[in-house]
PDB file of C-alpha atoms in Angstrom:
ATOM      1  CA  MET Z 203       7.912   9.630 -46.552  1.00 44.00           C
ATOM      2  CA  VAL Z 204       6.707  11.377 -43.415  1.00 50.00           C
ATOM      3  CA  GLU Z 205       3.825  13.767 -44.074  1.00 57.00           C
ATOM      4  CA  ALA Z 206       4.986  17.269 -43.220  1.00 58.00           C
ATOM      5  CA  VAL Z 207       1.962  18.538 -41.286  1.00 75.00           C
ATOM      6  CA  LEU Z 208       2.304  20.561 -38.057  1.00 84.00           C
ATOM      7  CA  HIS Z 209      -0.430  20.150 -35.512  1.00 88.00           C
ATOM      8  CA  GLU Z 210      -0.759  22.658 -32.710  1.00 92.00           C
ATOM      9  CA  GLN Z 211      -2.440  21.739 -29.385  1.00 96.00           C
ATOM     10  CA  LYS Z 212      -3.464  24.384 -26.903  1.00 94.00           C
ATOM     11  CA  SER Z 213      -4.269  21.949 -24.148  1.00 96.00           C
ATOM     12  CA  PHE Z 214      -6.734  23.991 -22.121  1.00 94.00           C
ATOM     13  CA  ALA Z 215      -8.280  26.270 -24.714  1.00 95.00           C
ATOM     14  CA  PRO Z 216     -11.821  25.429 -25.808  1.00 93.00           C
ATOM     15  CA  HIS Z 217     -11.691  23.080 -28.801  1.00 94.00           C
ATOM     16  CA  PRO Z 218     -13.184  24.815 -31.919  1.00 93.00           C
ATOM     17  CA  GLN Z 219     -15.203  21.656 -32.680  1.00 95.00           C
ATOM     18  CA  GLY Z 220     -16.224  21.087 -29.078  1.00 96.00           C
ATOM     19  CA  TYR Z 221     -14.089  17.937 -28.641  1.00 98.00           C
ATOM     20  CA  GLY Z 222     -13.332  16.618 -25.145  1.00 98.00           C
ATOM     21  CA  ARG Z 223      -9.849  15.878 -23.864  1.00 98.00           C
ATOM     22  CA  LEU Z 224      -7.969  12.649 -23.346  1.00 98.00           C
ATOM     23  CA  TYR Z 225      -6.183  12.745 -20.009  1.00 99.00           C
ATOM     24  CA  VAL Z 226      -3.240  10.300 -19.759  1.00 98.00           C
ATOM     25  CA  VAL Z 227      -3.230   9.694 -15.981  1.00 98.00           C
ATOM     26  CA  ALA Z 228      -0.397   8.100 -14.084  1.00 97.00           C
ATOM     27  CA  THR Z 229      -1.498   6.084 -11.041  1.00 97.00           C
ATOM     28  CA  PRO Z 230       0.515   4.785  -8.075  1.00 96.00           C
ATOM     29  CA  ILE Z 231       2.796   1.736  -8.615  1.00 96.00           C
ATOM     30  CA  GLY Z 232       2.292   0.470  -5.128  1.00 93.00           C
ATOM     31  CA  ASN Z 233       1.922   3.251  -2.608  1.00 95.00           C
ATOM     32  CA  LEU Z 234      -1.454   5.035  -2.664  1.00 94.00           C
ATOM     33  CA  GLN Z 235       0.032   8.007  -0.874  1.00 95.00           C
ATOM     34  CA  ASP Z 236       1.822   8.812  -4.150  1.00 96.00           C
ATOM     35  CA  ILE Z 237      -1.434   9.831  -5.824  1.00 95.00           C
ATOM     36  CA  SER Z 238      -1.625  13.613  -6.441  1.00 96.00           C
ATOM     37  CA  ASP Z 239      -4.492  16.032  -5.890  1.00 97.00           C
ATOM     38  CA  ARG Z 240      -4.533  16.595  -9.658  1.00 98.00           C
ATOM     39  CA  VAL Z 241      -5.013  12.913 -10.405  1.00 98.00           C
ATOM     40  CA  ARG Z 242      -7.810  12.813  -7.842  1.00 98.00           C
ATOM     41  CA  THR Z 243      -9.470  15.848  -9.521  1.00 98.00           C
ATOM     42  CA  VAL Z 244      -9.124  14.496 -13.062  1.00 98.00           C
ATOM     43  CA  LEU Z 245     -10.445  11.050 -12.250  1.00 98.00           C
ATOM     44  CA  GLY Z 246     -13.423  12.624 -10.482  1.00 98.00           C
ATOM     45  CA  THR Z 247     -14.344  15.065 -13.200  1.00 98.00           C
ATOM     46  CA  VAL Z 248     -13.894  13.151 -16.490  1.00 98.00           C
ATOM     47  CA  THR Z 249     -16.937  11.451 -18.057  1.00 98.00           C
ATOM     48  CA  ILE Z 250     -15.378   8.033 -18.167  1.00 98.00           C
ATOM     49  CA  VAL Z 251     -12.153   6.201 -17.284  1.00 98.00           C
ATOM     50  CA  ALA Z 252     -10.588   3.841 -19.774  1.00 98.00           C
ATOM     51  CA  ALA Z 253      -8.774   1.249 -17.755  1.00 96.00           C
ATOM     52  CA  GLU Z 254      -6.415  -1.621 -18.572  1.00 93.00           C
ATOM     53  CA  ASP Z 255      -8.020  -3.684 -15.832  1.00 94.00           C
ATOM     54  CA  THR Z 256     -11.333  -2.327 -14.549  1.00 96.00           C
ATOM     55  CA  ARG Z 257     -11.077  -4.393 -11.376  1.00 96.00           C
ATOM     56  CA  GLN Z 258      -7.787  -2.815 -10.350  1.00 94.00           C
ATOM     57  CA  THR Z 259      -8.926   0.702 -11.251  1.00 97.00           C
ATOM     58  CA  GLN Z 260     -12.195   0.227  -9.382  1.00 97.00           C
ATOM     59  CA  LYS Z 261     -10.188  -0.405  -6.227  1.00 96.00           C
ATOM     60  CA  LEU Z 262      -8.380   2.880  -6.815  1.00 96.00           C
ATOM     61  CA  LEU Z 263     -11.624   4.777  -7.406  1.00 97.00           C
ATOM     62  CA  ASN Z 264     -13.145   3.209  -4.301  1.00 97.00           C
ATOM     63  CA  HIS Z 265     -10.159   4.364  -2.290  1.00 96.00           C
ATOM     64  CA  LEU Z 266     -10.604   7.891  -3.654  1.00 97.00           C
ATOM     65  CA  ARG Z 267     -14.447   7.658  -3.077  1.00 97.00           C
ATOM     66  CA  LEU Z 268     -15.104   8.339  -6.731  1.00 98.00           C
ATOM     67  CA  THR Z 269     -17.957   6.906  -8.827  1.00 97.00           C
ATOM     68  CA  THR Z 270     -16.723   7.714 -12.347  1.00 98.00           C
ATOM     69  CA  PRO Z 271     -17.839   5.003 -14.798  1.00 98.00           C
ATOM     70  CA  LEU Z 272     -15.203   2.616 -16.244  1.00 98.00           C
ATOM     71  CA  ILE Z 273     -14.669   1.030 -19.581  1.00 97.00           C
ATOM     72  CA  SER Z 274     -12.186  -1.718 -20.290  1.00 96.00           C
ATOM     73  CA  PHE Z 275      -9.365  -0.850 -22.761  1.00 95.00           C
ATOM     74  CA  HIS Z 276      -6.304  -3.138 -23.097  1.00 91.00           C
ATOM     75  CA  MET Z 277      -4.067  -4.762 -25.679  1.00 86.00           C
ATOM     76  CA  HIS Z 278      -6.640  -7.386 -26.587  1.00 88.00           C
ATOM     77  CA  SER Z 279      -9.582  -4.961 -26.908  1.00 91.00           C
ATOM     78  CA  PRO Z 280     -11.269  -5.066 -30.318  1.00 91.00           C
ATOM     79  CA  PRO Z 281     -10.764  -1.982 -32.545  1.00 91.00           C
ATOM     80  CA  ALA Z 282     -14.388  -1.022 -31.874  1.00 95.00           C
ATOM     81  CA  VAL Z 283     -13.500  -0.046 -28.309  1.00 95.00           C
ATOM     82  CA  LYS Z 284     -10.904   2.485 -29.432  1.00 95.00           C
ATOM     83  CA  SER Z 285     -13.378   3.819 -32.068  1.00 96.00           C
ATOM     84  CA  LYS Z 286     -16.062   4.174 -29.366  1.00 97.00           C
ATOM     85  CA  LEU Z 287     -13.710   6.141 -27.120  1.00 98.00           C
ATOM     86  CA  VAL Z 288     -12.740   8.447 -29.976  1.00 98.00           C
ATOM     87  CA  GLU Z 289     -16.420   9.009 -30.812  1.00 98.00           C
ATOM     88  CA  ARG Z 290     -17.151   9.973 -27.213  1.00 98.00           C
ATOM     89  CA  LEU Z 291     -14.208  12.361 -27.185  1.00 98.00           C
ATOM     90  CA  LYS Z 292     -15.486  13.989 -30.353  1.00 98.00           C
ATOM     91  CA  ALA Z 293     -18.892  14.275 -28.798  1.00 98.00           C
ATOM     92  CA  GLY Z 294     -17.365  16.406 -26.043  1.00 98.00           C
ATOM     93  CA  ASP Z 295     -16.771  13.806 -23.282  1.00 98.00           C
ATOM     94  CA  ASP Z 296     -13.497  13.977 -21.361  1.00 98.00           C
ATOM     95  CA  VAL Z 297     -11.806  10.612 -20.945  1.00 98.00           C
ATOM     96  CA  ALA Z 298      -9.068   9.511 -18.551  1.00 98.00           C
ATOM     97  CA  LEU Z 299      -6.697   6.763 -19.709  1.00 98.00           C
ATOM     98  CA  VAL Z 300      -5.105   4.723 -16.914  1.00 97.00           C
ATOM     99  CA  SER Z 301      -3.064   1.491 -16.702  1.00 95.00           C
ATOM    100  CA  ASP Z 302      -3.024  -0.969 -13.841  1.00 92.00           C
ATOM    101  CA  ALA Z 303      -0.164   0.943 -12.195  1.00 93.00           C
ATOM    102  CA  GLY Z 304       2.256   3.661 -13.352  1.00 94.00           C
ATOM    103  CA  THR Z 305       2.152   5.815 -16.473  1.00 95.00           C
ATOM    104  CA  PRO Z 306      -0.046   4.700 -19.410  1.00 94.00           C
ATOM    105  CA  ALA Z 307       1.639   4.037 -22.801  1.00 90.00           C
ATOM    106  CA  ILE Z 308       4.931   3.095 -21.095  1.00 89.00           C
ATOM    107  CA  SER Z 309       5.197  -0.689 -21.884  1.00 80.00           C
ATOM    108  CA  ASP Z 310       1.407  -0.391 -22.103  1.00 80.00           C
ATOM    109  CA  PRO Z 311      -1.165  -0.565 -24.910  1.00 78.00           C
ATOM    110  CA  GLY Z 312      -2.451   2.969 -24.329  1.00 86.00           C
ATOM    111  CA  TYR Z 313      -0.232   4.277 -27.080  1.00 87.00           C
ATOM    112  CA  ALA Z 314      -2.754   3.219 -29.758  1.00 90.00           C
ATOM    113  CA  LEU Z 315      -5.478   5.440 -28.362  1.00 95.00           C
ATOM    114  CA  ILE Z 316      -3.136   8.347 -27.823  1.00 95.00           C
ATOM    115  CA  GLU Z 317      -1.892   8.083 -31.382  1.00 92.00           C
ATOM    116  CA  LYS Z 318      -5.424   8.015 -32.767  1.00 94.00           C
ATOM    117  CA  CYS Z 319      -6.407  11.043 -30.718  1.00 96.00           C
ATOM    118  CA  THR Z 320      -3.462  13.083 -31.961  1.00 95.00           C
ATOM    119  CA  GLN Z 321      -4.365  12.139 -35.521  1.00 93.00           C
ATOM    120  CA  GLU Z 322      -7.996  13.263 -34.992  1.00 96.00           C
ATOM    121  CA  GLY Z 323      -7.108  16.577 -33.424  1.00 95.00           C
ATOM    122  CA  ILE Z 324      -8.178  15.617 -29.920  1.00 97.00           C
ATOM    123  CA  ALA Z 325      -6.116  17.199 -27.160  1.00 97.00           C
ATOM    124  CA  VAL Z 326      -4.014  14.680 -25.153  1.00 98.00           C
ATOM    125  CA  ILE Z 327      -3.243  15.938 -21.667  1.00 98.00           C
ATOM    126  CA  PRO Z 328      -0.451  14.229 -19.595  1.00 98.00           C
ATOM    127  CA  VAL Z 329      -1.104  13.986 -15.895  1.00 98.00           C
ATOM    128  CA  PRO Z 330       2.330  12.875 -14.578  1.00 97.00           C
ATOM    129  CA  GLY Z 331       3.054  10.554 -11.708  1.00 95.00           C
ATOM    130  CA  ALA Z 332       4.717   7.299 -10.841  1.00 94.00           C
ATOM    131  CA  ASN Z 333       6.799   5.298 -13.279  1.00 95.00           C
ATOM    132  CA  ALA Z 334       8.784   2.225 -12.269  1.00 96.00           C
ATOM    133  CA  ALA Z 335      11.645   2.737 -14.714  1.00 97.00           C
ATOM    134  CA  LEU Z 336      12.470   6.286 -13.608  1.00 97.00           C
ATOM    135  CA  THR Z 337      11.777   5.534  -9.903  1.00 98.00           C
ATOM    136  CA  ALA Z 338      14.326   2.707 -10.076  1.00 98.00           C
ATOM    137  CA  LEU Z 339      16.844   4.800 -12.004  1.00 98.00           C
ATOM    138  CA  VAL Z 340      17.003   7.712  -9.649  1.00 98.00           C
ATOM    139  CA  ALA Z 341      17.728   5.443  -6.695  1.00 98.00           C
ATOM    140  CA  SER Z 342      20.036   3.015  -8.514  1.00 98.00           C
ATOM    141  CA  GLY Z 343      23.317   4.865  -8.127  1.00 98.00           C
ATOM    142  CA  LEU Z 344      23.982   4.337 -11.856  1.00 98.00           C
ATOM    143  CA  PRO Z 345      24.514   7.257 -14.309  1.00 97.00           C
ATOM    144  CA  THR Z 346      21.291   9.125 -15.036  1.00 97.00           C
ATOM    145  CA  ASP Z 347      22.481  11.657 -17.627  1.00 95.00           C
ATOM    146  CA  HIS Z 348      21.963   9.215 -20.473  1.00 94.00           C
ATOM    147  CA  PHE Z 349      19.707   6.175 -20.317  1.00 95.00           C
ATOM    148  CA  LEU Z 350      17.722   3.896 -22.553  1.00 95.00           C
ATOM    149  CA  PHE Z 351      14.397   2.268 -21.583  1.00 95.00           C
ATOM    150  CA  LEU Z 352      13.834  -1.101 -23.214  1.00 93.00           C
ATOM    151  CA  GLY Z 353      10.547  -2.220 -21.695  1.00 93.00           C
ATOM    152  CA  PHE Z 354      10.343  -6.010 -21.761  1.00 94.00           C
ATOM    153  CA  LEU Z 355      12.937  -7.921 -23.861  1.00 93.00           C
ATOM    154  CA  PRO Z 356      11.647 -10.307 -26.545  1.00 91.00           C
ATOM    155  CA  ARG Z 357      10.495 -13.673 -25.110  1.00 90.00           C
ATOM    156  CA  THR Z 358      12.242 -15.942 -27.601  1.00 90.00           C
ATOM    157  CA  ALA Z 359      15.875 -16.653 -26.729  1.00 90.00           C
ATOM    158  CA  SER Z 360      17.219 -15.855 -30.211  1.00 91.00           C
ATOM    159  CA  LYS Z 361      15.520 -12.494 -30.501  1.00 91.00           C
ATOM    160  CA  LYS Z 362      16.461 -11.594 -26.939  1.00 94.00           C
ATOM    161  CA  GLU Z 363      20.099 -12.433 -27.632  1.00 94.00           C
ATOM    162  CA  GLU Z 364      20.049 -10.437 -30.847  1.00 92.00           C
ATOM    163  CA  GLN Z 365      18.704  -7.322 -29.108  1.00 92.00           C
ATOM    164  CA  LEU Z 366      21.143  -7.621 -26.210  1.00 94.00           C
ATOM    165  CA  ARG Z 367      24.108  -7.923 -28.544  1.00 92.00           C
ATOM    166  CA  ALA Z 368      22.983  -4.786 -30.342  1.00 90.00           C
ATOM    167  CA  LEU Z 369      22.865  -2.937 -26.946  1.00 92.00           C
ATOM    168  CA  ARG Z 370      26.022  -4.121 -25.247  1.00 91.00           C
ATOM    169  CA  HIS Z 371      28.302  -1.317 -26.523  1.00 90.00           C
ATOM    170  CA  LEU Z 372      25.990   1.590 -25.858  1.00 92.00           C
ATOM    171  CA  PRO Z 373      27.229   4.278 -23.388  1.00 92.00           C
ATOM    172  CA  TYR Z 374      23.881   4.509 -21.617  1.00 94.00           C
ATOM    173  CA  THR Z 375      22.355   3.029 -18.482  1.00 97.00           C
ATOM    174  CA  LEU Z 376      19.906   0.364 -19.700  1.00 98.00           C
ATOM    175  CA  ILE Z 377      16.581  -0.028 -18.021  1.00 98.00           C
ATOM    176  CA  LEU Z 378      14.265  -3.028 -18.600  1.00 97.00           C
ATOM    177  CA  TYR Z 379      11.348  -4.851 -17.038  1.00 97.00           C
ATOM    178  CA  GLU Z 380      11.358  -8.617 -16.460  1.00 97.00           C
ATOM    179  CA  ALA Z 381       8.975 -11.204 -15.091  1.00 96.00           C
ATOM    180  CA  PRO Z 382      10.233 -13.174 -12.035  1.00 97.00           C
ATOM    181  CA  HIS Z 383       9.968 -16.542 -13.804  1.00 96.00           C
ATOM    182  CA  ARG Z 384      12.222 -15.334 -16.677  1.00 96.00           C
ATOM    183  CA  LEU Z 385      14.667 -13.365 -14.604  1.00 97.00           C
ATOM    184  CA  LYS Z 386      17.276 -16.099 -14.113  1.00 97.00           C
ATOM    185  CA  GLU Z 387      17.362 -17.032 -17.774  1.00 96.00           C
ATOM    186  CA  THR Z 388      17.614 -13.369 -18.789  1.00 97.00           C
ATOM    187  CA  LEU Z 389      20.476 -12.676 -16.353  1.00 98.00           C
ATOM    188  CA  HIS Z 390      22.375 -15.702 -17.578  1.00 97.00           C
ATOM    189  CA  LEU Z 391      22.173 -14.407 -21.116  1.00 97.00           C
ATOM    190  CA  ILE Z 392      23.090 -10.826 -20.154  1.00 98.00           C
ATOM    191  CA  VAL Z 393      26.115 -12.033 -18.180  1.00 97.00           C
ATOM    192  CA  GLN Z 394      27.268 -14.012 -21.218  1.00 96.00           C
ATOM    193  CA  ILE Z 395      26.959 -11.030 -23.508  1.00 96.00           C
ATOM    194  CA  PHE Z 396      27.837  -8.062 -21.279  1.00 96.00           C
ATOM    195  CA  GLY Z 397      30.375  -9.678 -18.986  1.00 94.00           C
ATOM    196  CA  GLU Z 398      31.172  -7.995 -15.710  1.00 93.00           C
ATOM    197  CA  ARG Z 399      29.229  -4.769 -15.377  1.00 96.00           C
ATOM    198  CA  LYS Z 400      27.542  -2.844 -12.543  1.00 98.00           C
ATOM    199  CA  ALA Z 401      23.830  -3.554 -12.252  1.00 99.00           C
ATOM    200  CA  VAL Z 402      20.838  -2.971 -10.049  1.00 99.00           C
ATOM    201  CA  LEU Z 403      17.708  -4.994  -9.536  1.00 99.00           C
ATOM    202  CA  ALA Z 404      14.773  -3.028  -8.053  1.00 98.00           C
ATOM    203  CA  ARG Z 405      11.742  -4.937  -6.731  1.00 97.00           C
ATOM    204  CA  GLU Z 406       8.297  -3.924  -5.414  1.00 97.00           C
ATOM    205  CA  LEU Z 407       9.050  -0.177  -5.779  1.00 98.00           C
ATOM    206  CA  THR Z 408       7.220   2.147  -3.351  1.00 97.00           C
ATOM    207  CA  LYS Z 409       5.637  -0.879  -1.583  1.00 96.00           C
ATOM    208  CA  VAL Z 410       6.357  -1.991   1.949  1.00 95.00           C
ATOM    209  CA  HIS Z 411       8.711  -4.720   0.635  1.00 94.00           C
ATOM    210  CA  GLU Z 412      10.665  -2.411  -1.629  1.00 97.00           C
ATOM    211  CA  HIS Z 413      14.041  -3.986  -2.261  1.00 98.00           C
ATOM    212  CA  PHE Z 414      17.236  -2.953  -4.139  1.00 98.00           C
ATOM    213  CA  LEU Z 415      20.135  -5.229  -5.096  1.00 98.00           C
ATOM    214  CA  ARG Z 416      23.239  -3.264  -6.163  1.00 99.00           C
ATOM    215  CA  GLY Z 417      26.369  -4.991  -7.391  1.00 98.00           C
ATOM    216  CA  THR Z 418      27.529  -6.563 -10.587  1.00 98.00           C
ATOM    217  CA  LEU Z 419      25.670  -8.676 -13.113  1.00 98.00           C
ATOM    218  CA  HIS Z 420      27.389 -11.746 -11.676  1.00 98.00           C
ATOM    219  CA  ASP Z 421      26.321 -10.712  -8.151  1.00 98.00           C
ATOM    220  CA  LEU Z 422      22.699 -10.461  -9.245  1.00 98.00           C
ATOM    221  CA  LEU Z 423      22.861 -13.799 -11.005  1.00 98.00           C
ATOM    222  CA  ASP Z 424      24.338 -15.497  -7.913  1.00 98.00           C
ATOM    223  CA  TYR Z 425      21.574 -14.026  -5.826  1.00 98.00           C
ATOM    224  CA  VAL Z 426      18.655 -15.115  -8.040  1.00 97.00           C
ATOM    225  CA  GLU Z 427      20.176 -18.593  -8.274  1.00 97.00           C
ATOM    226  CA  GLN Z 428      19.968 -18.887  -4.497  1.00 96.00           C
ATOM    227  CA  HIS Z 429      16.771 -16.935  -3.738  1.00 96.00           C
ATOM    228  CA  GLU Z 430      13.270 -16.924  -5.053  1.00 94.00           C
ATOM    229  CA  VAL Z 431      12.558 -13.440  -6.430  1.00 96.00           C
ATOM    230  CA  ARG Z 432       8.958 -12.257  -6.679  1.00 94.00           C
ATOM    231  CA  GLY Z 433       7.106  -9.123  -7.464  1.00 92.00           C
ATOM    232  CA  GLU Z 434       7.437  -6.314 -10.061  1.00 92.00           C
ATOM    233  CA  LEU Z 435      11.024  -6.182 -11.278  1.00 97.00           C
ATOM    234  CA  THR Z 436      13.137  -3.487 -12.919  1.00 98.00           C
ATOM    235  CA  LEU Z 437      16.675  -4.289 -13.979  1.00 99.00           C
ATOM    236  CA  LEU Z 438      19.286  -1.611 -14.695  1.00 99.00           C
ATOM    237  CA  ILE Z 439      22.660  -2.158 -16.320  1.00 99.00           C
ATOM    238  CA  ALA Z 440      25.519   0.343 -16.211  1.00 98.00           C
ATOM    239  CA  PRO Z 441      26.791   1.935 -19.480  1.00 95.00           C
ATOM    240  CA  ALA Z 442      29.454   0.192 -21.473  1.00 92.00           C
ATOM    241  CA  PRO Z 443      32.963   1.249 -20.258  1.00 89.00           C
ATOM    242  CA  PRO Z 444      34.689   3.837 -22.483  1.00 84.00           C
ATOM    243  CA  ALA Z 445      37.031   1.224 -23.955  1.00 75.00           C
ATOM    244  CA  GLU Z 446      34.048  -0.776 -25.277  1.00 75.00           C
ATOM    245  CA  SER Z 447      31.587   2.080 -25.859  1.00 69.00           C
ATOM    246  CA  ARG Z 448      30.230   2.688 -29.344  1.00 67.00           C
ATOM    247  CA  GLU Z 449      27.339   4.800 -30.563  1.00 62.00           C
ATOM    248  CA  PRO Z 450      25.832   3.400 -33.788  1.00 62.00           C
ATOM    249  CA  TRP Z 451      25.021   6.763 -35.392  1.00 58.00           C
ATOM    250  CA  ARG Z 452      28.566   7.971 -34.706  1.00 61.00           C
ATOM    251  CA  GLU Z 453      29.916   4.854 -36.358  1.00 56.00           C
ATOM    252  CA  GLU Z 454      27.625   5.359 -39.322  1.00 58.00           C
ATOM    253  CA  ASN Z 455      28.680   9.035 -39.655  1.00 64.00           C
ATOM    254  CA  ALA Z 456      32.350   8.010 -39.520  1.00 59.00           C
ATOM    255  CA  TYR Z 457      31.699   5.444 -42.240  1.00 55.00           C
ATOM    256  CA  LYS Z 458      29.929   8.002 -44.381  1.00 69.00           C
ATOM    257  CA  LYS Z 459      32.825  10.442 -43.960  1.00 74.00           C
ATOM    258  CA  HIS Z 460      35.292   7.714 -44.886  1.00 66.00           C
ATOM    259  CA  LEU Z 461      33.222   6.789 -47.941  1.00 75.00           C
ATOM    260  CA  MET Z 462      32.947  10.385 -49.117  1.00 82.00           C
ATOM    261  CA  LYS Z 463      36.715  10.799 -48.734  1.00 82.00           C
ATOM    262  CA  GLU Z 464      37.184   7.838 -51.013  1.00 79.00           C
ATOM    263  CA  LEU Z 465      34.735   9.241 -53.573  1.00 85.00           C
ATOM    264  CA  VAL Z 466      36.536  12.585 -53.516  1.00 87.00           C
ATOM    265  CA  ALA Z 467      39.784  10.693 -54.184  1.00 85.00           C
ATOM    266  CA  GLU Z 468      38.073   9.150 -57.256  1.00 84.00           C
ATOM    267  CA  VAL Z 469      37.042  12.583 -58.498  1.00 87.00           C
ATOM    268  CA  GLU Z 470      40.617  13.803 -58.076  1.00 87.00           C
ATOM    269  CA  ALA Z 471      41.913  10.731 -59.956  1.00 84.00           C
ATOM    270  CA  LEU Z 472      39.646  11.588 -62.924  1.00 85.00           C
ATOM    271  CA  ARG Z 473      40.776  15.159 -62.838  1.00 86.00           C
ATOM    272  CA  GLY Z 474      44.371  13.950 -63.010  1.00 84.00           C
ATOM    273  CA  LEU Z 475      43.395  12.349 -66.317  1.00 83.00           C
ATOM    274  CA  GLY Z 476      42.373  15.745 -67.647  1.00 85.00           C
ATOM    275  CA  ILE Z 477      38.622  15.469 -66.971  1.00 88.00           C
ATOM    276  CA  ARG Z 478      36.942  18.647 -65.853  1.00 87.00           C
ATOM    277  CA  LEU Z 479      35.570  18.786 -62.333  1.00 90.00           C
ATOM    278  CA  LYS Z 480      31.922  18.924 -63.350  1.00 88.00           C
ATOM    279  CA  GLU Z 481      32.246  15.850 -65.530  1.00 88.00           C
ATOM    280  CA  ALA Z 482      34.352  13.960 -62.984  1.00 86.00           C
ATOM    281  CA  VAL Z 483      31.703  14.592 -60.316  1.00 87.00           C
ATOM    282  CA  ARG Z 484      28.958  13.483 -62.676  1.00 86.00           C
ATOM    283  CA  ILE Z 485      30.779  10.202 -63.488  1.00 86.00           C
ATOM    284  CA  VAL Z 486      31.466   9.277 -59.880  1.00 84.00           C
ATOM    285  CA  GLY Z 487      27.967  10.244 -58.817  1.00 81.00           C
ATOM    286  CA  ARG Z 488      26.414   8.150 -61.559  1.00 81.00           C
ATOM    287  CA  LEU Z 489      28.561   5.086 -60.830  1.00 76.00           C
ATOM    288  CA  THR Z 490      28.030   5.166 -57.071  1.00 77.00           C
ATOM    289  CA  GLY Z 491      24.538   6.606 -56.774  1.00 77.00           C
ATOM    290  CA  THR Z 492      25.870   9.661 -54.912  1.00 83.00           C
ATOM    291  CA  ASP Z 493      24.225  13.015 -55.117  1.00 84.00           C
ATOM    292  CA  PRO Z 494      26.592  15.263 -57.227  1.00 84.00           C
ATOM    293  CA  LYS Z 495      25.844  18.223 -54.953  1.00 86.00           C
ATOM    294  CA  MET Z 496      27.188  16.270 -52.002  1.00 86.00           C
ATOM    295  CA  LEU Z 497      30.237  15.369 -53.952  1.00 86.00           C
ATOM    296  CA  TYR Z 498      30.836  19.002 -54.906  1.00 85.00           C
ATOM    297  CA  ARG Z 499      30.539  20.085 -51.301  1.00 86.00           C
ATOM    298  CA  ALA Z 500      32.870  17.335 -50.111  1.00 86.00           C
ATOM    299  CA  TYR Z 501      35.384  18.129 -52.878  1.00 85.00           C
ATOM    300  CA  HIS Z 502      35.492  21.861 -52.068  1.00 84.00           C
ATOM    301  CA  GLY Z 503      35.767  21.057 -48.400  1.00 78.00           C
ATOM    302  CA  LYS Z 504      38.996  19.226 -49.165  1.00 59.00           C
ATOM    303  CA  THR Z 505      40.478  21.556 -51.768  1.00 44.00           C
ATOM    304  CA  SER Z 506      40.002  25.140 -53.015  1.00 39.00           C
ATOM    305  CA  GLU Z 507      40.866  24.312 -56.625  1.00 41.00           C
ATOM    306  CA  ASP Z 508      38.357  25.383 -59.282  1.00 41.00           C
TER     307      ASP Z 508
END
C-alpha cells in the first residue's frame, strides 16, 4: 500500500530546518553553446558538484572558468557516498547533480539521490537543458503528441525480445538508446517483431557530425549492415498503425466490463430462481471474490428493477 503523505516543496523559500538544495542540472550533450546562463550560475554558486564522471565534468567547469569542488557519484558508488551528500545538504550545503551529458536521472543513476532527498524533505530544483531523447524526437518527423521513452533495452536477447513484443502494439512513438556495437542485433530483432514501420536513427546530436537517418526499420537495418555506425545513438520508432494499435489499460478495462456484464447476468439468473437481489449479489460476490457494492452498481446500471 502506498503511504498517503503529501509533501509540499516551496523551492526557493528558506528551509525551516536550514537544509540546502539539490540542483538537478542538465549539461550539454555535445555543443557547449547550449549551456544556459542559469546552469553557469548554479554550478558556480553551489558548495559542491556531484558528478557521474568527475573528469568529464571538470572539463566543463574549466570551460566555464569555475572552481567548484567535485565529488564522484555514479551507479557503482557505495551507499556511503549518497549518505554523505544527504548529510551535507542537511547541513545547509547546496549541491548540484550532473551526469556526463544531458539531464541527470534520465537513464542515469542520479534518481537514487533525488529519491532520497525527496524522502528527507530536501528541496530538489530542476535546472532544465539538453536531453538526447527529446532532442531527437522533435527533429525526427515522427508523431510527438504521444511518446514512450525506454532508455536502454535489456542486454539479454530473451528479455529484449520479451520487452519489444510487449511494446509493438502501442500507439506511441518509441524512443530508445542503443550502443553502436549492439545496434545491428537490436535492429534485426525489432524488424522481426515490428515489421515495416517508419523509424529514425539520430547520431551525435548537437555535435559537428550530427546525423539523422529517416526511413523504415528495414532501411535502417540495411544501412547499418553496410556502414559502421559510431557515436551516441537514439532510435525512434513510429507508433503502431491503427489496425494494429492496442493500449493495454483499455484492453484491461474492456475485459473488466465484459466480466462484470457476465456477473450481472449471474445475478439476474439467481433472481429468476426467486432469490432476492441482496442475496443474489452476496452469493455471486462470495463465489467470485467481487465486491458486492460494485455488483450492485453494475446491476443498477443495467436495469432499474428493485
